[in-house]
Amino acid sequence: MDKPGRNDPCYCGSGKKYKQCHMPADLAAEREQRAWLDASRELRLMLVEYADDEPLAELLGEAATRYWDNYYSADTLPLMSQSESERFLDWFIFDYTLPSGSRPVEDFRSTNRSNLNTTQSRLLDQWIEAGPMSAYELTGYDRQILHLKEILSSEELDVFEPAGHGNAPIGSWILGRVIPVDDRLEFFALPAYIPPEEIGDLPARLDNAQSTFEGTTADFMRRHNVLLVHHALEQAKKAGRPPVSRLDPHHTPEGVPHRARHDRVRIKGPATLPGENVPPMTQTRRKAI
Ligand SMILES: [Zn+2]
């Protein structure tokens, strides 16, 4: 919606000038939305720093080996591309089980609650309650809104993604973590996708793993969602694509391996308001993982 000028008639048809009618309420709503987006961006950074610092950092090697099916390990962690780092840390923060039985994000809440403002605190509670990283069938899209169906529960949801659907065709499985931010859903990190022709036996593999699992669908996915990643890696290898950027002969590392710890890992920048900076739909995105 195009906003009227201060002295133009208000869009509501009251006949009053915009500044004397809906403008104050609109500005307040914008400030509120901006506060959520700022809180969301800051919280993402805090979580990533928390995971990438002592004492959790020493668990990252083992976790990466599992997540990446041995394509990365403690020694090669710094060789992850930025999007690989984002996806891996997303999983580590929210789905990895620490020796204590809790998840890093839960420990973060216990130790950092007092450092959070009200908005950050509310977001964190919602993110902890949100489902695990999962696969969602892309059933349609409208610019930056993706229409998705969770592959195990068939739950349908609309998710805002600044990059739109990228190169992912309809029917692809989008891999990512869906989190609420204010009144919409977003991905925590840039999602990956598996194109329709590469989904193959993945549903059967999930079925098979689920048949011996006791617990809810969400619990199952939290424990076994690395299967989605492993499948994507296998498909890439089968198709002759480098499964991870480290093995891509054309890959130029985004920086050098020995740069400062926190430069290594960065989550995507500020989320955009709807309609802001709409990227072209042809924007490239790494295939699969
Ligand atoms: Zn009005």
Short mmCIF file of C-alpha atoms and ligand atoms in Angstrom, two decimals:
data_model
loop_
_atom_site.label_atom_id
_atom_site.label_comp_id
_atom_site.label_asym_id
_atom_site.label_seq_id
_atom_site.Cartn_x
_atom_site.Cartn_y
_atom_site.Cartn_z
CA MET A 1 0.00 0.00 0.00
CA ASP A 2 1.34 3.44 -0.90
CA LYS A 3 1.15 5.76 2.06
CA PRO A 4 -0.51 9.11 1.45
CA GLY A 5 1.41 12.34 2.14
CA ARG A 6 0.87 14.04 5.51
CA ASN A 7 -1.61 16.52 4.09
CA ASP A 8 -3.32 14.18 1.62
CA PRO A 9 -6.73 12.77 2.42
CA CYS A 10 -6.47 9.61 4.53
CA TYR A 11 -6.86 6.31 2.71
CA CYS A 12 -9.70 5.28 5.03
CA GLY A 13 -12.10 7.69 3.38
CA SER A 14 -12.78 9.73 6.52
CA GLY A 15 -12.15 12.92 4.57
CA LYS A 16 -9.57 14.01 7.18
CA LYS A 17 -5.95 14.72 6.37
CA TYR A 18 -3.75 11.66 6.77
CA LYS A 19 -1.70 13.29 9.57
CA GLN A 20 -4.90 13.90 11.54
CA CYS A 21 -6.30 10.45 10.94
CA HIS A 22 -4.40 7.16 10.49
CA MET A 23 -0.83 8.48 10.35
CA PRO A 24 -0.03 8.28 14.09
CA ALA A 25 -1.35 4.72 14.31
CA ASP A 26 0.55 3.69 11.17
CA LEU A 27 3.80 5.13 12.52
CA ALA A 28 3.34 3.34 15.82
CA ALA A 29 2.73 0.06 14.00
CA GLU A 30 5.87 0.58 11.94
CA ARG A 31 7.93 1.27 15.07
CA GLU A 32 6.54 -1.87 16.65
CA GLN A 33 7.42 -3.97 13.61
CA ARG A 34 10.90 -2.42 13.49
CA ALA A 35 11.40 -3.31 17.16
CA TRP A 36 10.60 -6.96 16.42
CA LEU A 37 12.95 -7.08 13.46
CA ASP A 38 15.77 -5.45 15.43
CA ALA A 39 15.22 -7.82 18.34
CA SER A 40 15.21 -10.75 15.95
CA ARG A 41 18.48 -9.73 14.32
CA GLU A 42 20.22 -9.09 17.64
CA LEU A 43 18.98 -12.34 19.12
CA ARG A 44 20.25 -14.31 16.11
CA LEU A 45 23.69 -12.77 16.57
CA MET A 46 23.73 -13.44 20.30
CA LEU A 47 22.78 -17.07 19.77
CA VAL A 48 25.44 -17.59 17.13
CA GLU A 49 28.12 -16.01 19.31
CA TYR A 50 27.01 -18.11 22.23
CA ALA A 51 27.34 -21.31 20.20
CA ASP A 52 30.66 -20.27 18.74
CA ASP A 53 32.27 -19.45 22.08
CA GLU A 54 33.47 -21.44 25.10
CA PRO A 55 32.32 -23.80 26.44
CA LEU A 56 30.14 -24.91 23.52
CA ALA A 57 32.72 -24.28 20.80
CA GLU A 58 34.58 -27.46 21.72
CA LEU A 59 31.50 -29.51 20.79
CA LEU A 60 31.23 -28.01 17.33
CA GLY A 61 33.69 -30.40 15.69
CA GLU A 62 31.80 -33.51 16.73
CA ALA A 63 28.48 -31.89 15.90
CA ALA A 64 29.72 -30.81 12.46
CA THR A 65 30.94 -34.33 11.70
CA ARG A 66 27.43 -35.60 12.38
CA TYR A 67 25.56 -32.82 10.61
CA TRP A 68 27.79 -32.86 7.54
CA ASP A 69 28.20 -36.64 7.40
CA ASN A 70 32.00 -36.26 7.76
CA TYR A 71 32.39 -33.66 5.01
CA TYR A 72 33.43 -31.25 7.75
CA SER A 73 35.05 -31.96 11.10
CA ALA A 74 36.80 -30.02 13.86
CA ASP A 75 39.81 -29.35 11.62
CA THR A 76 37.86 -28.17 8.60
CA LEU A 77 35.20 -26.10 10.39
CA PRO A 78 36.75 -22.80 9.27
CA LEU A 79 36.38 -23.91 5.65
CA MET A 80 32.59 -23.85 5.77
CA SER A 81 31.07 -21.19 3.55
CA GLN A 82 28.98 -18.57 5.25
CA SER A 83 25.67 -20.20 4.37
CA GLU A 84 26.99 -23.58 5.51
CA SER A 85 28.03 -22.03 8.83
CA GLU A 86 24.61 -20.46 9.24
CA ARG A 87 22.75 -23.69 8.59
CA PHE A 88 25.01 -25.79 10.73
CA LEU A 89 24.90 -23.40 13.70
CA ASP A 90 21.14 -23.06 13.32
CA TRP A 91 20.87 -26.81 13.78
CA PHE A 92 23.45 -26.89 16.58
CA ILE A 93 21.80 -24.10 18.58
CA PHE A 94 18.25 -25.44 18.37
CA ASP A 95 18.36 -29.19 17.70
CA TYR A 96 21.62 -30.48 19.15
CA THR A 97 21.38 -32.26 22.49
CA LEU A 98 24.13 -31.35 24.94
CA PRO A 99 25.61 -33.93 27.32
CA SER A 100 23.38 -32.36 30.01
CA GLY A 101 20.30 -33.27 27.96
CA SER A 102 19.35 -29.70 27.17
CA ARG A 103 19.76 -27.82 23.92
CA PRO A 104 22.20 -24.90 23.53
CA VAL A 105 19.30 -22.48 23.04
CA GLU A 106 17.81 -23.57 26.38
CA ASP A 107 21.11 -23.05 28.18
CA PHE A 108 21.40 -19.67 26.49
CA ARG A 109 18.03 -18.69 27.93
CA SER A 110 19.00 -19.77 31.45
CA THR A 111 22.24 -17.82 31.44
CA ASN A 112 21.30 -14.76 29.36
CA ARG A 113 17.71 -13.95 30.29
CA SER A 114 18.75 -10.83 32.19
CA ASN A 115 20.67 -9.48 29.18
CA LEU A 116 17.61 -9.54 26.94
CA ASN A 117 15.04 -6.83 26.45
CA THR A 118 11.34 -7.71 26.62
CA THR A 119 10.98 -8.19 22.88
CA GLN A 120 14.09 -10.39 22.64
CA SER A 121 12.91 -12.39 25.61
CA ARG A 122 9.48 -13.03 24.08
CA LEU A 123 11.05 -13.99 20.76
CA LEU A 124 13.41 -16.41 22.43
CA ASP A 125 10.54 -18.15 24.22
CA GLN A 126 8.69 -18.50 20.91
CA TRP A 127 11.77 -19.79 19.11
CA ILE A 128 12.43 -22.40 21.77
CA GLU A 129 8.84 -23.61 21.40
CA ALA A 130 9.01 -23.63 17.59
CA GLY A 131 9.49 -26.89 15.70
CA PRO A 132 12.83 -28.39 14.64
CA MET A 133 14.64 -27.88 11.35
CA SER A 134 12.50 -29.77 8.89
CA ALA A 135 11.62 -30.27 5.25
CA TYR A 136 8.74 -28.40 3.65
CA GLU A 137 7.31 -29.05 0.23
CA LEU A 138 7.16 -25.86 -1.81
CA THR A 139 3.56 -25.80 -3.06
CA GLY A 140 3.53 -22.22 -4.37
CA TYR A 141 4.79 -18.72 -3.78
CA ASP A 142 3.82 -15.11 -4.03
CA ARG A 143 6.96 -12.99 -4.33
CA GLN A 144 8.63 -13.28 -0.91
CA ILE A 145 5.94 -15.47 0.62
CA LEU A 146 6.50 -19.20 0.22
CA HIS A 147 3.55 -21.57 0.54
CA LEU A 148 4.85 -24.66 2.26
CA LYS A 149 3.65 -28.02 3.53
CA GLU A 150 5.59 -29.78 6.27
CA ILE A 151 6.41 -33.20 4.90
CA LEU A 152 5.57 -35.31 7.96
CA SER A 153 2.61 -33.48 9.49
CA SER A 154 1.26 -32.00 6.19
CA GLU A 155 0.79 -28.77 8.12
CA GLU A 156 0.52 -25.86 5.68
CA LEU A 157 2.22 -22.56 6.37
CA ASP A 158 3.22 -19.34 4.67
CA VAL A 159 6.79 -18.27 5.31
CA PHE A 160 8.40 -14.95 4.48
CA GLU A 161 11.80 -15.37 2.81
CA PRO A 162 13.61 -12.22 1.63
CA ALA A 163 15.22 -14.15 -1.24
CA GLY A 164 11.85 -15.53 -2.40
CA HIS A 165 11.94 -19.08 -3.71
CA GLY A 166 15.36 -18.57 -5.35
CA ASN A 167 15.92 -21.34 -7.86
CA ALA A 168 13.77 -23.89 -6.10
CA PRO A 169 11.03 -25.24 -8.39
CA ILE A 170 7.54 -26.08 -7.13
CA GLY A 171 7.61 -29.50 -5.49
CA SER A 172 11.09 -28.99 -4.03
CA TRP A 173 11.72 -29.79 -0.42
CA ILE A 174 12.87 -26.69 1.42
CA LEU A 175 15.11 -27.46 4.38
CA GLY A 176 15.07 -24.94 7.18
CA ARG A 177 13.90 -23.85 10.59
CA VAL A 178 10.70 -21.84 10.67
CA ILE A 179 10.49 -19.26 13.45
CA PRO A 180 7.91 -16.60 14.27
CA VAL A 181 8.99 -12.97 14.11
CA ASP A 182 6.20 -10.57 15.06
CA ASP A 183 3.18 -11.56 12.97
CA ARG A 184 4.88 -13.67 10.35
CA LEU A 185 7.04 -16.77 9.92
CA GLU A 186 10.63 -16.66 8.71
CA PHE A 187 13.56 -19.02 8.36
CA PHE A 188 16.28 -18.70 10.99
CA ALA A 189 18.99 -19.09 8.33
CA LEU A 190 18.90 -19.11 4.53
CA PRO A 191 17.14 -22.38 3.68
CA ALA A 192 18.54 -25.04 1.37
CA TYR A 193 16.42 -27.13 -0.97
CA ILE A 194 16.25 -30.52 -2.61
CA PRO A 195 14.79 -30.34 -6.14
CA PRO A 196 11.85 -32.68 -6.93
CA GLU A 197 13.93 -35.08 -9.05
CA GLU A 198 16.38 -35.62 -6.18
CA ILE A 199 13.89 -36.38 -3.39
CA GLY A 200 14.07 -40.04 -4.40
CA ASP A 201 13.89 -42.47 -1.50
CA LEU A 202 14.03 -39.80 1.20
CA PRO A 203 10.37 -40.23 2.22
CA ALA A 204 10.99 -43.98 2.58
CA ARG A 205 14.14 -43.38 4.62
CA LEU A 206 12.25 -41.08 6.96
CA ASP A 207 9.38 -43.56 7.23
CA ASN A 208 11.78 -46.32 8.02
CA ALA A 209 13.53 -44.32 10.73
CA GLN A 210 10.22 -43.18 12.17
CA SER A 211 8.82 -46.71 12.41
CA THR A 212 11.19 -47.50 15.28
CA PHE A 213 10.96 -44.11 16.96
CA GLU A 214 8.84 -43.45 20.00
CA GLY A 215 7.75 -39.87 20.46
CA THR A 216 6.09 -37.06 18.60
CA THR A 217 6.72 -36.18 14.96
CA ALA A 218 8.52 -33.05 16.10
CA ASP A 219 10.74 -35.05 18.47
CA PHE A 220 11.50 -37.44 15.65
CA MET A 221 12.45 -34.64 13.30
CA ARG A 222 14.64 -32.97 15.90
CA ARG A 223 16.57 -36.18 16.41
CA HIS A 224 16.77 -37.28 12.79
CA ASN A 225 16.70 -34.16 10.64
CA VAL A 226 20.36 -34.67 9.74
CA LEU A 227 19.00 -37.38 7.42
CA LEU A 228 17.65 -34.58 5.24
CA VAL A 229 21.08 -33.02 5.02
CA HIS A 230 22.82 -36.34 4.39
CA HIS A 231 20.38 -37.14 1.59
CA ALA A 232 21.04 -33.77 -0.07
CA LEU A 233 24.79 -34.35 0.20
CA GLU A 234 24.48 -37.80 -1.38
CA GLN A 235 22.37 -36.45 -4.24
CA ALA A 236 24.89 -33.73 -4.95
CA LYS A 237 27.70 -36.25 -5.01
CA LYS A 238 25.72 -38.59 -7.26
CA ALA A 239 25.02 -35.75 -9.69
CA GLY A 240 28.70 -34.80 -9.74
CA ARG A 241 28.23 -31.55 -7.84
CA PRO A 242 30.49 -30.73 -4.91
CA PRO A 243 28.41 -31.73 -1.88
CA VAL A 244 29.98 -28.99 0.24
CA SER A 245 31.70 -25.80 -0.82
CA ARG A 246 35.02 -27.02 0.58
CA LEU A 247 35.11 -29.56 -2.26
CA ASP A 248 34.06 -27.13 -4.94
CA PRO A 249 37.06 -26.40 -7.21
CA HIS A 250 35.52 -23.01 -7.98
CA HIS A 251 34.94 -22.16 -4.37
CA THR A 252 36.73 -19.11 -3.15
CA PRO A 253 36.66 -19.05 0.60
CA GLU A 254 34.87 -16.01 1.99
CA GLY A 255 37.93 -14.97 3.93
CA VAL A 256 40.95 -16.87 5.16
CA PRO A 257 40.80 -19.86 7.50
CA HIS A 258 42.57 -18.13 10.36
CA ARG A 259 40.51 -15.00 10.65
CA ALA A 260 39.06 -13.94 13.98
CA ARG A 261 36.59 -16.33 15.52
CA HIS A 262 33.47 -14.20 15.22
CA ASP A 263 34.17 -13.18 11.66
CA ARG A 264 33.89 -16.78 10.70
CA VAL A 265 30.27 -17.12 11.40
CA ARG A 266 27.64 -14.61 10.53
CA ILE A 267 23.95 -14.98 10.34
CA LYS A 268 22.07 -13.12 7.63
CA GLY A 269 21.64 -9.40 8.08
CA PRO A 270 18.58 -7.40 9.04
CA ALA A 271 15.32 -8.88 7.94
CA THR A 272 13.46 -6.62 5.56
CA LEU A 273 9.99 -5.25 5.98
CA PRO A 274 7.47 -6.64 3.49
CA GLY A 275 7.92 -4.92 0.16
CA GLU A 276 11.37 -3.57 1.02
CA ASN A 277 14.32 -4.45 -1.20
CA VAL A 278 12.52 -7.17 -3.08
CA PRO A 279 15.31 -9.15 -4.71
CA PRO A 280 14.96 -10.41 -8.26
CA MET A 281 13.46 -13.89 -8.36
CA THR A 282 16.37 -15.05 -10.46
CA GLN A 283 18.67 -14.51 -7.51
CA THR A 284 21.02 -17.44 -7.45
CA ARG A 285 21.18 -19.78 -4.57
CA ARG A 286 23.43 -22.76 -4.12
CA LYS A 287 21.74 -25.86 -5.30
CA ALA A 288 20.66 -28.20 -2.53
CA ILE A 289 22.89 -27.89 0.51
ZN ZN B 1 -7.95 7.38 8.33
#
